[in-house]
């Protein structure tokens, strides 16, 4: 087993469009994994599951506003031992697609 790789990992995304709006929800989950290849108990990292939400709005031809809320429940977890991942965070963006 490779270090930092869980034997079980998965994600699920569901989204729905309502006219100019699209909303979605995502679940990302990982089983426990080990920081080192020898799988010593001190190198074991706990599994985790996080939820993310997305929304976008096509407000004009070729223009889209997007929002993404990651780690909605502010889950405390590590992907690398000793380094916490960011807590709950929100990203906003505006996208222009020429010729769309």
mmCIF file of N, CA, C and O in Angstrom:
data_model
loop_
_atom_site.group_PDB
_atom_site.id
_atom_site.type_symbol
_atom_site.label_atom_id
_atom_site.label_comp_id
_atom_site.label_asym_id
_atom_site.label_seq_id
_atom_site.Cartn_x
_atom_site.Cartn_y
_atom_site.Cartn_z
ATOM 1 N N UNK A 1 0.841 -1.183 0.000
ATOM 2 C CA UNK A 1 0.000 0.000 0.000
ATOM 3 C C UNK A 1 0.889 1.251 0.000
ATOM 4 O O UNK A 1 1.822 1.353 0.792
ATOM 5 N N UNK A 2 0.611 2.184 -0.888
ATOM 6 C CA UNK A 2 1.384 3.413 -0.952
ATOM 7 C C UNK A 2 1.115 4.288 0.272
ATOM 8 O O UNK A 2 -0.017 4.324 0.775
ATOM 9 N N UNK A 3 2.123 5.001 0.762
ATOM 10 C CA UNK A 3 1.897 5.917 1.878
ATOM 11 C C UNK A 3 0.835 6.958 1.521
ATOM 12 O O UNK A 3 0.748 7.398 0.362
ATOM 13 N N UNK A 4 0.035 7.339 2.508
ATOM 14 C CA UNK A 4 -1.018 8.365 2.372
ATOM 15 C C UNK A 4 -2.149 7.968 1.423
ATOM 16 O O UNK A 4 -2.953 8.809 1.034
ATOM 17 N N UNK A 5 -2.224 6.707 1.032
ATOM 18 C CA UNK A 5 -3.302 6.252 0.147
ATOM 19 C C UNK A 5 -4.202 5.287 0.907
ATOM 20 O O UNK A 5 -3.746 4.255 1.397
ATOM 21 N N UNK A 6 -5.470 5.611 0.984
ATOM 22 C CA UNK A 6 -6.427 4.742 1.660
ATOM 23 C C UNK A 6 -6.823 3.596 0.729
ATOM 24 O O UNK A 6 -6.825 3.742 -0.495
ATOM 25 N N UNK A 7 -7.158 2.475 1.319
ATOM 26 C CA UNK A 7 -7.642 1.353 0.507
ATOM 27 C C UNK A 7 -9.037 1.650 -0.034
ATOM 28 O O UNK A 7 -9.409 1.174 -1.096
ATOM 29 N N UNK A 8 -9.807 2.434 0.712
ATOM 30 C CA UNK A 8 -11.145 2.829 0.266
ATOM 31 C C UNK A 8 -11.215 4.353 0.215
ATOM 32 O O UNK A 8 -10.896 5.035 1.180
ATOM 33 N N UNK A 9 -11.629 4.864 -0.926
ATOM 34 C CA UNK A 9 -11.792 6.295 -1.137
ATOM 35 C C UNK A 9 -12.905 6.477 -2.148
ATOM 36 O O UNK A 9 -13.038 5.688 -3.077
ATOM 37 N N UNK A 10 -13.704 7.510 -1.972
ATOM 38 C CA UNK A 10 -14.759 7.750 -2.951
ATOM 39 C C UNK A 10 -15.310 9.151 -2.851
ATOM 40 O O UNK A 10 -15.123 9.851 -1.849
ATOM 41 N N UNK A 11 -15.965 9.553 -3.909
ATOM 42 C CA UNK A 11 -16.655 10.837 -3.915
ATOM 43 C C UNK A 11 -17.941 10.685 -4.711
ATOM 44 O O UNK A 11 -18.052 9.843 -5.601
ATOM 45 N N UNK A 12 -18.906 11.505 -4.349
ATOM 46 C CA UNK A 12 -20.206 11.494 -5.004
ATOM 47 C C UNK A 12 -20.624 12.936 -5.206
ATOM 48 O O UNK A 12 -20.550 13.747 -4.282
ATOM 49 N N UNK A 13 -21.040 13.275 -6.415
ATOM 50 C CA UNK A 13 -21.487 14.619 -6.741
ATOM 51 C C UNK A 13 -22.850 14.530 -7.404
ATOM 52 O O UNK A 13 -23.044 13.732 -8.330
ATOM 53 N N UNK A 14 -23.764 15.336 -6.920
ATOM 54 C CA UNK A 14 -25.088 15.434 -7.540
ATOM 55 C C UNK A 14 -25.363 16.907 -7.791
ATOM 56 O O UNK A 14 -25.116 17.753 -6.922
ATOM 57 N N UNK A 15 -25.842 17.219 -8.992
ATOM 58 C CA UNK A 15 -26.171 18.611 -9.302
ATOM 59 C C UNK A 15 -27.470 18.661 -10.104
ATOM 60 O O UNK A 15 -27.862 17.682 -10.740
ATOM 61 N N UNK A 16 -28.078 19.821 -10.059
ATOM 62 C CA UNK A 16 -29.361 19.997 -10.740
ATOM 63 C C UNK A 16 -29.438 21.410 -11.303
ATOM 64 O O UNK A 16 -29.050 22.368 -10.630
ATOM 65 N N UNK A 17 -29.894 21.533 -12.533
ATOM 66 C CA UNK A 17 -30.048 22.837 -13.169
ATOM 67 C C UNK A 17 -31.495 23.297 -13.056
ATOM 68 O O UNK A 17 -32.426 22.497 -13.215
ATOM 69 N N UNK A 18 -31.666 24.574 -12.753
ATOM 70 C CA UNK A 18 -32.974 25.225 -12.686
ATOM 71 C C UNK A 18 -32.879 26.497 -13.505
ATOM 72 O O UNK A 18 -32.538 27.555 -12.975
ATOM 73 N N UNK A 19 -33.126 26.390 -14.793
ATOM 74 C CA UNK A 19 -32.993 27.557 -15.663
ATOM 75 C C UNK A 19 -31.546 28.013 -15.708
ATOM 76 O O UNK A 19 -30.645 27.260 -16.052
ATOM 77 N N UNK A 20 -31.292 29.262 -15.316
ATOM 78 C CA UNK A 20 -29.943 29.825 -15.332
ATOM 79 C C UNK A 20 -29.120 29.402 -14.122
ATOM 80 O O UNK A 20 -27.936 29.689 -14.040
ATOM 81 N N UNK A 21 -29.732 28.727 -13.168
ATOM 82 C CA UNK A 21 -29.060 28.302 -11.929
ATOM 83 C C UNK A 21 -28.711 26.821 -11.968
ATOM 84 O O UNK A 21 -29.472 26.005 -12.477
ATOM 85 N N UNK A 22 -27.577 26.466 -11.382
ATOM 86 C CA UNK A 22 -27.195 25.072 -11.150
ATOM 87 C C UNK A 22 -26.704 24.967 -9.714
ATOM 88 O O UNK A 22 -25.882 25.783 -9.286
ATOM 89 N N UNK A 23 -27.228 24.012 -8.975
ATOM 90 C CA UNK A 23 -26.790 23.794 -7.595
ATOM 91 C C UNK A 23 -26.318 22.351 -7.461
ATOM 92 O O UNK A 23 -26.784 21.462 -8.180
ATOM 93 N N UNK A 24 -25.377 22.125 -6.542
ATOM 94 C CA UNK A 24 -24.847 20.783 -6.375
ATOM 95 C C UNK A 24 -24.343 20.529 -4.969
ATOM 96 O O UNK A 24 -24.084 21.459 -4.203
ATOM 97 N N UNK A 25 -24.208 19.265 -4.653
ATOM 98 C CA UNK A 25 -23.656 18.829 -3.376
ATOM 99 C C UNK A 25 -22.680 17.697 -3.656
ATOM 100 O O UNK A 25 -22.901 16.873 -4.543
ATOM 101 N N UNK A 26 -21.611 17.652 -2.889
ATOM 102 C CA UNK A 26 -20.554 16.670 -3.085
ATOM 103 C C UNK A 26 -20.170 16.078 -1.733
ATOM 104 O O UNK A 26 -20.077 16.793 -0.741
ATOM 105 N N UNK A 27 -19.942 14.787 -1.709
ATOM 106 C CA UNK A 27 -19.449 14.100 -0.523
ATOM 107 C C UNK A 27 -18.137 13.419 -0.900
ATOM 108 O O UNK A 27 -18.072 12.711 -1.904
ATOM 109 N N UNK A 28 -17.083 13.660 -0.118
ATOM 110 C CA UNK A 28 -15.766 13.050 -0.340
ATOM 111 C C UNK A 28 -15.414 12.287 0.929
ATOM 112 O O UNK A 28 -15.469 12.845 2.026
ATOM 113 N N UNK A 29 -15.068 11.006 0.791
ATOM 114 C CA UNK A 29 -14.761 10.179 1.963
ATOM 115 C C UNK A 29 -13.513 9.348 1.718
ATOM 116 O O UNK A 29 -13.244 8.913 0.601
ATOM 117 N N UNK A 30 -12.759 9.144 2.797
ATOM 118 C CA UNK A 30 -11.538 8.346 2.737
ATOM 119 C C UNK A 30 -11.442 7.498 3.998
ATOM 120 O O UNK A 30 -11.711 7.982 5.099
ATOM 121 N N UNK A 31 -11.044 6.247 3.838
ATOM 122 C CA UNK A 31 -10.792 5.379 4.988
ATOM 123 C C UNK A 31 -9.452 5.782 5.609
ATOM 124 O O UNK A 31 -8.738 6.631 5.073
ATOM 125 N N UNK A 32 -9.108 5.178 6.714
ATOM 126 C CA UNK A 32 -7.818 5.468 7.344
ATOM 127 C C UNK A 32 -6.680 5.108 6.386
ATOM 128 O O UNK A 32 -6.851 4.322 5.458
ATOM 129 N N UNK A 33 -5.529 5.706 6.620
ATOM 130 C CA UNK A 33 -4.353 5.438 5.810
ATOM 131 C C UNK A 33 -3.125 5.688 6.665
ATOM 132 O O UNK A 33 -3.229 6.194 7.773
ATOM 133 N N UNK A 34 -1.969 5.359 6.140
ATOM 134 C CA UNK A 34 -0.729 5.467 6.902
ATOM 135 C C UNK A 34 0.216 6.452 6.236
ATOM 136 O O UNK A 34 0.299 6.508 5.008
ATOM 137 N N UNK A 35 0.941 7.197 7.045
ATOM 138 C CA UNK A 35 1.917 8.160 6.547
ATOM 139 C C UNK A 35 3.140 7.456 5.953
ATOM 140 O O UNK A 35 3.768 7.970 5.033
ATOM 141 N N UNK A 36 3.463 6.272 6.460
ATOM 142 C CA UNK A 36 4.651 5.545 6.014
ATOM 143 C C UNK A 36 4.268 4.179 5.465
ATOM 144 O O UNK A 36 3.223 3.626 5.795
ATOM 145 N N UNK A 37 5.139 3.617 4.644
ATOM 146 C CA UNK A 37 4.865 2.316 4.028
ATOM 147 C C UNK A 37 4.894 1.170 5.036
ATOM 148 O O UNK A 37 4.278 0.135 4.807
ATOM 149 N N UNK A 38 5.590 1.332 6.168
ATOM 150 C CA UNK A 38 5.661 0.228 7.143
ATOM 151 C C UNK A 38 4.385 0.093 7.982
ATOM 152 O O UNK A 38 4.249 -0.839 8.750
ATOM 153 N N UNK A 39 3.463 1.025 7.838
ATOM 154 C CA UNK A 39 2.153 0.994 8.507
ATOM 155 C C UNK A 39 2.269 0.877 10.029
ATOM 156 O O UNK A 39 1.509 0.169 10.680
ATOM 157 N N UNK A 40 3.215 1.593 10.601
ATOM 158 C CA UNK A 40 3.344 1.585 12.063
ATOM 159 C C UNK A 40 2.158 2.316 12.677
ATOM 160 O O UNK A 40 1.611 3.255 12.082
ATOM 161 N N UNK A 41 1.708 1.898 13.869
ATOM 162 C CA UNK A 41 0.543 2.525 14.508
ATOM 163 C C UNK A 41 0.685 4.038 14.683
ATOM 164 O O UNK A 41 -0.303 4.766 14.581
ATOM 165 N N UNK A 42 1.898 4.528 14.914
ATOM 166 C CA UNK A 42 2.089 5.972 15.090
ATOM 167 C C UNK A 42 1.922 6.743 13.779
ATOM 168 O O UNK A 42 1.764 7.959 13.785
ATOM 169 N N UNK A 43 1.947 6.044 12.655
ATOM 170 C CA UNK A 43 1.809 6.685 11.344
ATOM 171 C C UNK A 43 0.380 6.605 10.802
ATOM 172 O O UNK A 43 0.121 7.012 9.682
ATOM 173 N N UNK A 44 -0.553 6.092 11.612
ATOM 174 C CA UNK A 44 -1.942 5.930 11.152
ATOM 175 C C UNK A 44 -2.684 7.257 11.200
ATOM 176 O O UNK A 44 -2.646 7.973 12.193
ATOM 177 N N UNK A 45 -3.333 7.600 10.092
ATOM 178 C CA UNK A 45 -4.174 8.793 10.018
ATOM 179 C C UNK A 45 -5.626 8.348 9.909
ATOM 180 O O UNK A 45 -5.944 7.403 9.181
ATOM 181 N N UNK A 46 -6.486 9.035 10.624
ATOM 182 C CA UNK A 46 -7.898 8.670 10.657
ATOM 183 C C UNK A 46 -8.570 8.921 9.306
ATOM 184 O O UNK A 46 -8.134 9.762 8.521
ATOM 185 N N UNK A 47 -9.642 8.205 9.054
ATOM 186 C CA UNK A 47 -10.456 8.454 7.871
ATOM 187 C C UNK A 47 -11.261 9.729 8.053
ATOM 188 O O UNK A 47 -11.312 10.307 9.143
ATOM 189 N N UNK A 48 -11.890 10.165 7.002
ATOM 190 C CA UNK A 48 -12.693 11.386 7.078
ATOM 191 C C UNK A 48 -13.770 11.372 6.006
ATOM 192 O O UNK A 48 -13.694 10.627 5.024
ATOM 193 N N UNK A 49 -14.758 12.221 6.196
ATOM 194 C CA UNK A 49 -15.780 12.487 5.181
ATOM 195 C C UNK A 49 -16.107 13.972 5.259
ATOM 196 O O UNK A 49 -16.297 14.509 6.355
ATOM 197 N N UNK A 50 -16.125 14.631 4.117
ATOM 198 C CA UNK A 50 -16.471 16.052 4.086
ATOM 199 C C UNK A 50 -17.554 16.300 3.040
ATOM 200 O O UNK A 50 -17.690 15.551 2.071
ATOM 201 N N UNK A 51 -18.304 17.359 3.253
ATOM 202 C CA UNK A 51 -19.366 17.747 2.327
ATOM 203 C C UNK A 51 -19.038 19.122 1.743
ATOM 204 O O UNK A 51 -18.543 20.009 2.456
ATOM 205 N N UNK A 52 -19.309 19.290 0.452
ATOM 206 C CA UNK A 52 -19.100 20.560 -0.250
ATOM 207 C C UNK A 52 -20.384 20.927 -0.981
ATOM 208 O O UNK A 52 -21.130 20.043 -1.425
ATOM 209 N N UNK A 53 -20.645 22.216 -1.133
ATOM 210 C CA UNK A 53 -21.815 22.703 -1.861
ATOM 211 C C UNK A 53 -21.361 23.632 -2.986
ATOM 212 O O UNK A 53 -20.382 24.373 -2.819
ATOM 213 N N UNK A 54 -22.076 23.593 -4.107
ATOM 214 C CA UNK A 54 -21.752 24.458 -5.243
ATOM 215 C C UNK A 54 -23.007 25.122 -5.783
ATOM 216 O O UNK A 54 -24.120 24.590 -5.652
ATOM 217 N N UNK A 55 -22.827 26.277 -6.383
ATOM 218 C CA UNK A 55 -23.929 26.978 -7.064
ATOM 219 C C UNK A 55 -23.332 27.821 -8.180
ATOM 220 O O UNK A 55 -22.232 28.362 -8.036
ATOM 221 N N UNK A 56 -24.049 27.909 -9.280
ATOM 222 C CA UNK A 56 -23.618 28.784 -10.371
ATOM 223 C C UNK A 56 -24.841 29.430 -10.997
ATOM 224 O O UNK A 56 -25.947 28.880 -10.957
ATOM 225 N N UNK A 57 -24.614 30.605 -11.576
ATOM 226 C CA UNK A 57 -25.690 31.380 -12.180
ATOM 227 C C UNK A 57 -25.187 31.957 -13.497
ATOM 228 O O UNK A 57 -24.220 32.709 -13.527
ATOM 229 N N UNK A 58 -25.828 31.571 -14.584
ATOM 230 C CA UNK A 58 -25.511 32.107 -15.906
ATOM 231 C C UNK A 58 -26.308 33.400 -16.073
ATOM 232 O O UNK A 58 -27.490 33.378 -16.405
ATOM 233 N N UNK A 59 -25.658 34.541 -15.797
ATOM 234 C CA UNK A 59 -26.398 35.807 -15.735
ATOM 235 C C UNK A 59 -26.423 36.573 -17.053
ATOM 236 O O UNK A 59 -27.184 37.519 -17.199
ATOM 237 N N UNK A 60 -25.611 36.186 -18.007
ATOM 238 C CA UNK A 60 -25.617 36.807 -19.336
ATOM 239 C C UNK A 60 -24.956 35.835 -20.307
ATOM 240 O O UNK A 60 -24.287 34.881 -19.892
ATOM 241 N N UNK A 61 -25.120 36.087 -21.591
ATOM 242 C CA UNK A 61 -24.531 35.195 -22.597
ATOM 243 C C UNK A 61 -23.011 35.105 -22.404
ATOM 244 O O UNK A 61 -22.302 36.107 -22.478
ATOM 245 N N UNK A 62 -22.504 33.908 -22.143
ATOM 246 C CA UNK A 62 -21.081 33.675 -21.956
ATOM 247 C C UNK A 62 -20.552 33.979 -20.560
ATOM 248 O O UNK A 62 -19.400 33.722 -20.275
ATOM 249 N N UNK A 63 -21.383 34.522 -19.665
ATOM 250 C CA UNK A 63 -20.952 34.895 -18.314
ATOM 251 C C UNK A 63 -21.618 34.007 -17.269
ATOM 252 O O UNK A 63 -22.797 33.701 -17.353
ATOM 253 N N UNK A 64 -20.821 33.634 -16.266
ATOM 254 C CA UNK A 64 -21.332 32.770 -15.206
ATOM 255 C C UNK A 64 -20.679 33.155 -13.868
ATOM 256 O O UNK A 64 -19.460 33.330 -13.796
ATOM 257 N N UNK A 65 -21.487 33.282 -12.833
ATOM 258 C CA UNK A 65 -20.982 33.495 -11.471
ATOM 259 C C UNK A 65 -21.050 32.151 -10.757
ATOM 260 O O UNK A 65 -22.033 31.416 -10.898
ATOM 261 N N UNK A 66 -19.995 31.832 -10.013
ATOM 262 C CA UNK A 66 -19.924 30.542 -9.339
ATOM 263 C C UNK A 66 -19.548 30.730 -7.875
ATOM 264 O O UNK A 66 -18.776 31.624 -7.534
ATOM 265 N N UNK A 67 -20.084 29.860 -7.024
ATOM 266 C CA UNK A 67 -19.728 29.827 -5.604
ATOM 267 C C UNK A 67 -19.500 28.375 -5.210
ATOM 268 O O UNK A 67 -20.217 27.474 -5.671
ATOM 269 N N UNK A 68 -18.506 28.159 -4.358
ATOM 270 C CA UNK A 68 -18.204 26.817 -3.864
ATOM 271 C C UNK A 68 -17.898 26.921 -2.378
ATOM 272 O O UNK A 68 -17.043 27.708 -1.973
ATOM 273 N N UNK A 69 -18.612 26.142 -1.556
ATOM 274 C CA UNK A 69 -18.395 26.103 -0.115
ATOM 275 C C UNK A 69 -17.808 24.735 0.207
ATOM 276 O O UNK A 69 -18.494 23.726 0.128
ATOM 277 N N UNK A 70 -16.531 24.708 0.540
ATOM 278 C CA UNK A 70 -15.833 23.462 0.859
ATOM 279 C C UNK A 70 -15.882 23.179 2.353
ATOM 280 O O UNK A 70 -15.834 24.101 3.160
ATOM 281 N N UNK A 71 -15.933 21.888 2.703
ATOM 282 C CA UNK A 71 -15.898 21.450 4.094
ATOM 283 C C UNK A 71 -16.969 22.174 4.912
ATOM 284 O O UNK A 71 -16.675 22.854 5.898
ATOM 285 N N UNK A 72 -18.204 22.030 4.495
ATOM 286 C CA UNK A 72 -19.344 22.730 5.078
ATOM 287 C C UNK A 72 -19.409 22.566 6.598
ATOM 288 O O UNK A 72 -19.720 23.515 7.316
ATOM 289 N N UNK A 73 -19.116 21.383 7.110
ATOM 290 C CA UNK A 73 -19.214 21.128 8.553
ATOM 291 C C UNK A 73 -17.937 21.474 9.309
ATOM 292 O O UNK A 73 -17.842 21.214 10.500
ATOM 293 N N UNK A 74 -16.939 22.073 8.629
ATOM 294 C CA UNK A 74 -15.667 22.465 9.229
ATOM 295 C C UNK A 74 -14.964 21.285 9.898
ATOM 296 O O UNK A 74 -14.424 21.387 10.992
ATOM 297 N N UNK A 75 -14.968 20.141 9.221
ATOM 298 C CA UNK A 75 -14.336 18.916 9.722
ATOM 299 C C UNK A 75 -12.831 19.129 9.866
ATOM 300 O O UNK A 75 -12.186 19.667 8.971
ATOM 301 N N UNK A 76 -12.266 18.713 11.002
ATOM 302 C CA UNK A 76 -10.833 18.784 11.248
ATOM 303 C C UNK A 76 -10.219 17.450 10.826
ATOM 304 O O UNK A 76 -10.518 16.418 11.421
ATOM 305 N N UNK A 77 -9.370 17.461 9.790
ATOM 306 C CA UNK A 77 -8.761 16.224 9.295
ATOM 307 C C UNK A 77 -7.409 16.534 8.673
ATOM 308 O O UNK A 77 -7.069 17.694 8.436
ATOM 309 N N UNK A 78 -6.625 15.483 8.419
ATOM 310 C CA UNK A 78 -5.303 15.629 7.814
ATOM 311 C C UNK A 78 -5.187 14.751 6.573
ATOM 312 O O UNK A 78 -5.643 13.620 6.576
ATOM 313 N N UNK A 79 -4.569 15.286 5.534
ATOM 314 C CA UNK A 79 -4.210 14.479 4.376
ATOM 315 C C UNK A 79 -2.738 14.103 4.435
ATOM 316 O O UNK A 79 -2.312 13.154 3.792
ATOM 317 N N UNK A 80 -1.964 14.858 5.192
ATOM 318 C CA UNK A 80 -0.555 14.579 5.468
ATOM 319 C C UNK A 80 -0.385 14.722 6.977
ATOM 320 O O UNK A 80 -0.813 15.721 7.555
ATOM 321 N N UNK A 81 0.232 13.729 7.596
ATOM 322 C CA UNK A 81 0.358 13.727 9.047
ATOM 323 C C UNK A 81 1.103 14.973 9.537
ATOM 324 O O UNK A 81 2.172 15.316 9.032
ATOM 325 N N UNK A 82 0.500 15.658 10.510
ATOM 326 C CA UNK A 82 1.100 16.856 11.080
ATOM 327 C C UNK A 82 0.724 18.151 10.388
ATOM 328 O O UNK A 82 1.106 19.231 10.836
ATOM 329 N N UNK A 83 -0.010 18.089 9.283
ATOM 330 C CA UNK A 83 -0.424 19.281 8.542
ATOM 331 C C UNK A 83 -1.944 19.300 8.413
ATOM 332 O O UNK A 83 -2.514 18.502 7.665
ATOM 333 N N UNK A 84 -2.584 20.192 9.152
ATOM 334 C CA UNK A 84 -4.037 20.298 9.076
ATOM 335 C C UNK A 84 -4.461 20.834 7.711
ATOM 336 O O UNK A 84 -3.768 21.651 7.109
ATOM 337 N N UNK A 85 -5.591 20.381 7.238
ATOM 338 C CA UNK A 85 -6.152 20.914 6.001
ATOM 339 C C UNK A 85 -6.946 22.171 6.340
ATOM 340 O O UNK A 85 -7.311 22.391 7.495
ATOM 341 N N UNK A 86 -7.224 23.013 5.358
ATOM 342 C CA UNK A 86 -8.022 24.209 5.639
ATOM 343 C C UNK A 86 -9.393 23.822 6.185
ATOM 344 O O UNK A 86 -9.960 22.798 5.813
ATOM 345 N N UNK A 87 -9.912 24.658 7.039
ATOM 346 C CA UNK A 87 -11.265 24.443 7.544
ATOM 347 C C UNK A 87 -12.277 24.807 6.473
ATOM 348 O O UNK A 87 -11.966 24.858 5.280
ATOM 349 N N UNK A 88 -13.468 25.102 6.891
ATOM 350 C CA UNK A 88 -14.513 25.517 5.970
ATOM 351 C C UNK A 88 -14.063 26.771 5.224
ATOM 352 O O UNK A 88 -13.486 27.683 5.811
ATOM 353 N N UNK A 89 -14.293 26.801 3.902
ATOM 354 C CA UNK A 89 -13.901 27.964 3.108
ATOM 355 C C UNK A 89 -14.846 28.134 1.931
ATOM 356 O O UNK A 89 -15.510 27.188 1.510
ATOM 357 N N UNK A 90 -14.908 29.346 1.430
ATOM 358 C CA UNK A 90 -15.807 29.692 0.323
ATOM 359 C C UNK A 90 -15.002 30.340 -0.791
ATOM 360 O O UNK A 90 -14.142 31.188 -0.534
ATOM 361 N N UNK A 91 -15.262 29.933 -2.024
ATOM 362 C CA UNK A 91 -14.638 30.522 -3.206
ATOM 363 C C UNK A 91 -15.736 31.092 -4.089
ATOM 364 O O UNK A 91 -16.757 30.446 -4.353
ATOM 365 N N UNK A 92 -15.524 32.315 -4.564
ATOM 366 C CA UNK A 92 -16.436 32.973 -5.502
ATOM 367 C C UNK A 92 -15.663 33.281 -6.767
ATOM 368 O O UNK A 92 -14.494 33.677 -6.710
ATOM 369 N N UNK A 93 -16.309 33.117 -7.903
ATOM 370 C CA UNK A 93 -15.637 33.403 -9.162
ATOM 371 C C UNK A 93 -16.647 33.865 -10.208
ATOM 372 O O UNK A 93 -17.839 33.606 -10.103
ATOM 373 N N UNK A 94 -16.124 34.564 -11.197
ATOM 374 C CA UNK A 94 -16.905 34.958 -12.376
ATOM 375 C C UNK A 94 -16.143 34.413 -13.566
ATOM 376 O O UNK A 94 -14.927 34.590 -13.674
ATOM 377 N N UNK A 95 -16.870 33.761 -14.464
ATOM 378 C CA UNK A 95 -16.239 33.123 -15.620
ATOM 379 C C UNK A 95 -16.851 33.678 -16.906
ATOM 380 O O UNK A 95 -18.068 33.815 -17.020
ATOM 381 N N UNK A 96 -15.983 33.968 -17.874
ATOM 382 C CA UNK A 96 -16.435 34.397 -19.195
ATOM 383 C C UNK A 96 -15.941 33.399 -20.218
ATOM 384 O O UNK A 96 -14.756 33.067 -20.263
ATOM 385 N N UNK A 97 -16.831 32.916 -21.054
ATOM 386 C CA UNK A 97 -16.497 31.972 -22.117
ATOM 387 C C UNK A 97 -16.794 32.649 -23.450
ATOM 388 O O UNK A 97 -17.958 32.832 -23.808
ATOM 389 N N UNK A 98 -15.751 33.062 -24.191
ATOM 390 C CA UNK A 98 -15.979 33.747 -25.470
ATOM 391 C C UNK A 98 -16.758 32.835 -26.433
ATOM 392 O O UNK A 98 -16.507 31.639 -26.512
ATOM 393 N N UNK A 99 -17.691 33.412 -27.121
ATOM 394 C CA UNK A 99 -18.441 32.692 -28.131
ATOM 395 C C UNK A 99 -19.510 31.749 -27.585
ATOM 396 O O UNK A 99 -20.147 31.033 -28.341
ATOM 397 N N UNK A 100 -19.703 31.754 -26.284
ATOM 398 C CA UNK A 100 -20.719 30.859 -25.698
ATOM 399 C C UNK A 100 -22.090 31.451 -25.820
ATOM 400 O O UNK A 100 -22.306 32.594 -25.935
#
